[in-house]
């Protein structure tokens, strides 16, 4: 798994996610249809489409609107949310998000000392663990700093942490790429420092990508 960087001239992760939405829905329809040993023609007859149109939805060439999605779900005997991209705004939505992670990210539920935990792979290296280790490091640093800060410093520190989340994956290196007007130094020095910080940021991204390949 590679990290996509949302920067000028780069790929915006939101565009990538939106472009793939129809394909993900189609993959789920196809997977459940095949598990039920139904043909496209049989599914199409239940929702009022011919098999070629069903194939277009399964291939992601068309994205079904909610009314049609409900018909697909009823015909397949599943919840509509099982065909959609899950959200985490409810416990049920969060559960479907976890089901997706189980399938796509080698995640499993484990019990440790009476607590239910999520484990990716062996829980140590590779895959999601590369991403989680950086998040853990930044979160721990925040919690260690907060008790020793003034109210104003705490506000700034929490904002910095929120920016890590809101700019992820660009926020992996929290201070990697600052706006020029935030630097109280001359323009040439700003450019020099930004270039050095950006190189450090890209080295961090490459390291995470290389860890994912192991």
Short mmCIF file of C-alpha atoms in Angstrom, two decimals:
data_model
loop_
_atom_site.label_atom_id
_atom_site.label_comp_id
_atom_site.label_asym_id
_atom_site.label_seq_id
_atom_site.Cartn_x
_atom_site.Cartn_y
_atom_site.Cartn_z
CA UNK A 1 0.00 0.00 0.00
CA UNK A 2 1.38 3.39 -0.96
CA UNK A 3 0.76 6.72 0.71
CA UNK A 4 -0.76 9.25 -1.68
CA UNK A 5 0.27 12.82 -0.96
CA UNK A 6 -2.26 15.62 -1.35
CA UNK A 7 -0.04 18.51 -2.50
CA UNK A 8 0.25 20.89 -5.42
CA UNK A 9 0.78 18.83 -8.55
CA UNK A 10 -0.05 15.64 -6.67
CA UNK A 11 -3.03 13.35 -6.30
CA UNK A 12 -5.87 14.50 -4.10
CA UNK A 13 -6.91 11.51 -2.03
CA UNK A 14 -10.53 12.71 -2.00
CA UNK A 15 -10.66 12.51 -5.81
CA UNK A 16 -9.14 9.06 -5.77
CA UNK A 17 -11.62 7.86 -3.17
CA UNK A 18 -14.62 9.32 -4.99
CA UNK A 19 -13.54 7.90 -8.34
CA UNK A 20 -13.38 4.41 -6.84
CA UNK A 21 -16.72 4.57 -5.01
CA UNK A 22 -18.81 3.06 -7.81
CA UNK A 23 -16.27 0.29 -8.35
CA UNK A 24 -16.30 -0.63 -4.66
CA UNK A 25 -20.11 -0.88 -4.65
CA UNK A 26 -19.98 -3.00 -7.78
CA UNK A 27 -17.41 -5.32 -6.26
CA UNK A 28 -19.68 -5.91 -3.26
CA UNK A 29 -22.73 -6.59 -5.44
CA UNK A 30 -20.75 -9.07 -7.52
CA UNK A 31 -19.21 -10.78 -4.50
CA UNK A 32 -22.58 -11.36 -2.80
CA UNK A 33 -24.29 -12.37 -6.06
CA UNK A 34 -21.63 -15.01 -6.72
CA UNK A 35 -21.76 -16.21 -3.11
CA UNK A 36 -25.50 -16.77 -3.61
CA UNK A 37 -24.75 -18.55 -6.89
CA UNK A 38 -26.97 -16.16 -8.83
CA UNK A 39 -26.40 -15.20 -12.46
CA UNK A 40 -26.45 -11.59 -13.60
CA UNK A 41 -29.64 -12.36 -15.49
CA UNK A 42 -31.32 -13.69 -12.35
CA UNK A 43 -30.28 -10.66 -10.31
CA UNK A 44 -31.32 -8.34 -13.10
CA UNK A 45 -34.79 -9.89 -13.26
CA UNK A 46 -35.27 -9.12 -9.56
CA UNK A 47 -34.30 -5.45 -9.87
CA UNK A 48 -35.72 -4.73 -13.34
CA UNK A 49 -32.47 -4.64 -15.35
CA UNK A 50 -30.96 -6.79 -18.08
CA UNK A 51 -27.74 -8.68 -17.40
CA UNK A 52 -25.61 -6.22 -19.38
CA UNK A 53 -26.75 -3.34 -17.20
CA UNK A 54 -26.07 -5.41 -14.06
CA UNK A 55 -22.56 -6.04 -15.38
CA UNK A 56 -22.03 -2.30 -15.84
CA UNK A 57 -22.92 -1.72 -12.19
CA UNK A 58 -20.69 -4.57 -11.05
CA UNK A 59 -17.78 -3.22 -13.09
CA UNK A 60 -18.20 0.25 -11.65
CA UNK A 61 -19.04 1.82 -14.99
CA UNK A 62 -22.32 2.94 -13.43
CA UNK A 63 -22.96 3.86 -9.80
CA UNK A 64 -26.45 2.96 -8.53
CA UNK A 65 -28.54 5.64 -6.86
CA UNK A 66 -29.91 4.81 -3.43
CA UNK A 67 -33.31 3.59 -4.70
CA UNK A 68 -31.66 1.06 -7.01
CA UNK A 69 -29.12 0.13 -4.36
CA UNK A 70 -31.99 -0.79 -2.04
CA UNK A 71 -33.41 -3.02 -4.77
CA UNK A 72 -30.04 -4.75 -5.19
CA UNK A 73 -29.84 -5.27 -1.41
CA UNK A 74 -33.38 -6.70 -1.22
CA UNK A 75 -32.72 -9.04 -4.15
CA UNK A 76 -29.48 -10.25 -2.55
CA UNK A 77 -31.04 -10.55 0.91
CA UNK A 78 -28.60 -8.18 2.63
CA UNK A 79 -28.69 -4.79 4.34
CA UNK A 80 -28.29 -1.85 1.97
CA UNK A 81 -25.37 -0.57 4.03
CA UNK A 82 -23.51 -3.79 3.20
CA UNK A 83 -23.23 -2.56 -0.40
CA UNK A 84 -22.25 1.02 0.45
CA UNK A 85 -19.01 2.64 1.57
CA UNK A 86 -19.40 2.43 5.36
CA UNK A 87 -19.17 5.41 7.69
CA UNK A 88 -18.40 5.55 11.42
CA UNK A 89 -21.22 7.86 12.52
CA UNK A 90 -23.07 5.01 14.23
CA UNK A 91 -22.14 1.71 15.85
CA UNK A 92 -23.64 -0.20 12.92
CA UNK A 93 -21.74 1.90 10.40
CA UNK A 94 -18.55 1.42 12.40
CA UNK A 95 -19.10 -2.35 12.40
CA UNK A 96 -19.34 -2.38 8.61
CA UNK A 97 -16.13 -0.33 8.48
CA UNK A 98 -14.47 -3.00 10.61
CA UNK A 99 -15.82 -5.76 8.36
CA UNK A 100 -14.17 -3.98 5.42
CA UNK A 101 -10.88 -3.72 7.29
CA UNK A 102 -11.06 -7.41 8.11
CA UNK A 103 -11.35 -8.18 4.41
CA UNK A 104 -8.98 -5.60 2.96
CA UNK A 105 -6.37 -4.85 5.63
CA UNK A 106 -5.71 -8.22 7.31
CA UNK A 107 -7.41 -7.08 10.52
CA UNK A 108 -8.81 -9.36 13.19
CA UNK A 109 -10.52 -8.93 16.53
CA UNK A 110 -8.57 -10.21 19.54
CA UNK A 111 -9.30 -10.32 23.28
CA UNK A 112 -6.61 -9.27 25.73
CA UNK A 113 -7.22 -9.07 29.47
CA UNK A 114 -10.96 -8.65 28.99
CA UNK A 115 -10.56 -5.90 26.36
CA UNK A 116 -11.43 -6.30 22.70
CA UNK A 117 -8.67 -5.00 20.45
CA UNK A 118 -8.05 -4.73 16.72
CA UNK A 119 -4.91 -6.32 15.35
CA UNK A 120 -3.50 -5.90 11.86
CA UNK A 121 -1.39 -8.78 10.59
CA UNK A 122 0.96 -9.93 13.32
CA UNK A 123 0.38 -6.66 15.19
CA UNK A 124 4.03 -5.65 14.88
CA UNK A 125 5.30 -4.83 11.38
CA UNK A 126 4.03 -4.13 7.88
CA UNK A 127 0.67 -3.03 6.53
CA UNK A 128 -1.42 -0.81 8.80
CA UNK A 129 1.09 -1.17 11.62
CA UNK A 130 3.46 1.20 9.81
CA UNK A 131 0.77 3.87 9.84
CA UNK A 132 -0.41 3.16 13.38
CA UNK A 133 3.11 3.33 14.83
CA UNK A 134 3.54 6.91 13.60
CA UNK A 135 0.09 7.90 14.91
CA UNK A 136 0.89 6.30 18.28
CA UNK A 137 4.20 8.16 18.45
CA UNK A 138 2.56 11.53 17.78
CA UNK A 139 -0.36 10.87 20.13
CA UNK A 140 1.94 9.79 22.96
CA UNK A 141 4.06 12.92 22.51
CA UNK A 142 0.90 15.02 22.80
CA UNK A 143 -0.22 13.35 26.03
CA UNK A 144 3.24 13.71 27.55
CA UNK A 145 3.41 17.41 26.69
CA UNK A 146 -0.06 18.56 27.79
CA UNK A 147 0.33 18.42 31.60
CA UNK A 148 3.34 20.77 31.45
CA UNK A 149 1.83 23.46 29.21
CA UNK A 150 -0.04 26.68 29.90
CA UNK A 151 -3.62 27.01 28.66
CA UNK A 152 -2.47 28.93 25.59
CA UNK A 153 0.29 26.42 24.88
CA UNK A 154 -2.16 23.53 25.29
CA UNK A 155 -4.52 25.13 22.78
CA UNK A 156 -1.69 25.48 20.25
CA UNK A 157 -0.41 21.95 20.92
CA UNK A 158 -3.88 20.41 20.45
CA UNK A 159 -4.33 22.42 17.25
CA UNK A 160 -1.04 21.03 15.93
CA UNK A 161 -2.25 17.51 16.67
CA UNK A 162 -5.57 18.18 14.96
CA UNK A 163 -3.68 19.44 11.92
CA UNK A 164 -1.84 16.13 11.79
CA UNK A 165 -5.25 14.44 11.46
CA UNK A 166 -6.80 16.98 9.10
CA UNK A 167 -3.85 16.98 6.70
CA UNK A 168 -3.15 13.25 6.80
CA UNK A 169 -1.19 11.73 5.12
CA UNK A 170 0.58 15.03 4.61
CA UNK A 171 0.53 15.47 8.40
CA UNK A 172 2.87 12.52 9.01
CA UNK A 173 5.65 15.04 9.42
CA UNK A 174 3.79 17.70 11.38
CA UNK A 175 6.06 20.61 10.50
CA UNK A 176 7.28 19.35 7.15
CA UNK A 177 5.80 22.01 4.90
CA UNK A 178 4.92 25.44 6.38
CA UNK A 179 3.55 28.51 4.62
CA UNK A 180 6.09 31.18 3.89
CA UNK A 181 4.24 33.83 5.91
CA UNK A 182 4.73 31.72 9.06
CA UNK A 183 8.51 32.20 8.88
CA UNK A 184 9.94 35.36 10.52
CA UNK A 185 13.06 35.07 8.32
CA UNK A 186 14.08 36.17 4.84
CA UNK A 187 12.72 34.65 1.62
CA UNK A 188 15.87 32.72 0.59
CA UNK A 189 16.16 31.14 4.02
CA UNK A 190 12.46 30.22 3.89
CA UNK A 191 12.91 28.46 0.58
CA UNK A 192 15.99 26.63 1.85
CA UNK A 193 14.27 25.44 5.01
CA UNK A 194 11.07 24.43 3.20
CA UNK A 195 13.06 22.38 0.71
CA UNK A 196 14.93 20.62 3.50
CA UNK A 197 11.72 19.94 5.41
CA UNK A 198 9.95 18.68 2.30
CA UNK A 199 12.84 16.31 1.53
CA UNK A 200 12.66 15.02 5.11
CA UNK A 201 8.90 14.56 4.70
CA UNK A 202 9.30 12.61 1.45
CA UNK A 203 11.98 10.43 3.06
CA UNK A 204 9.44 9.62 5.80
CA UNK A 205 6.80 8.75 3.18
CA UNK A 206 9.26 6.52 1.28
CA UNK A 207 10.19 4.76 4.51
CA UNK A 208 6.52 3.97 5.28
CA UNK A 209 5.95 2.75 1.73
CA UNK A 210 9.00 0.50 1.94
CA UNK A 211 7.79 -0.88 5.28
CA UNK A 212 4.46 -1.76 3.64
CA UNK A 213 6.27 -3.87 1.02
CA UNK A 214 7.91 -6.06 3.64
#
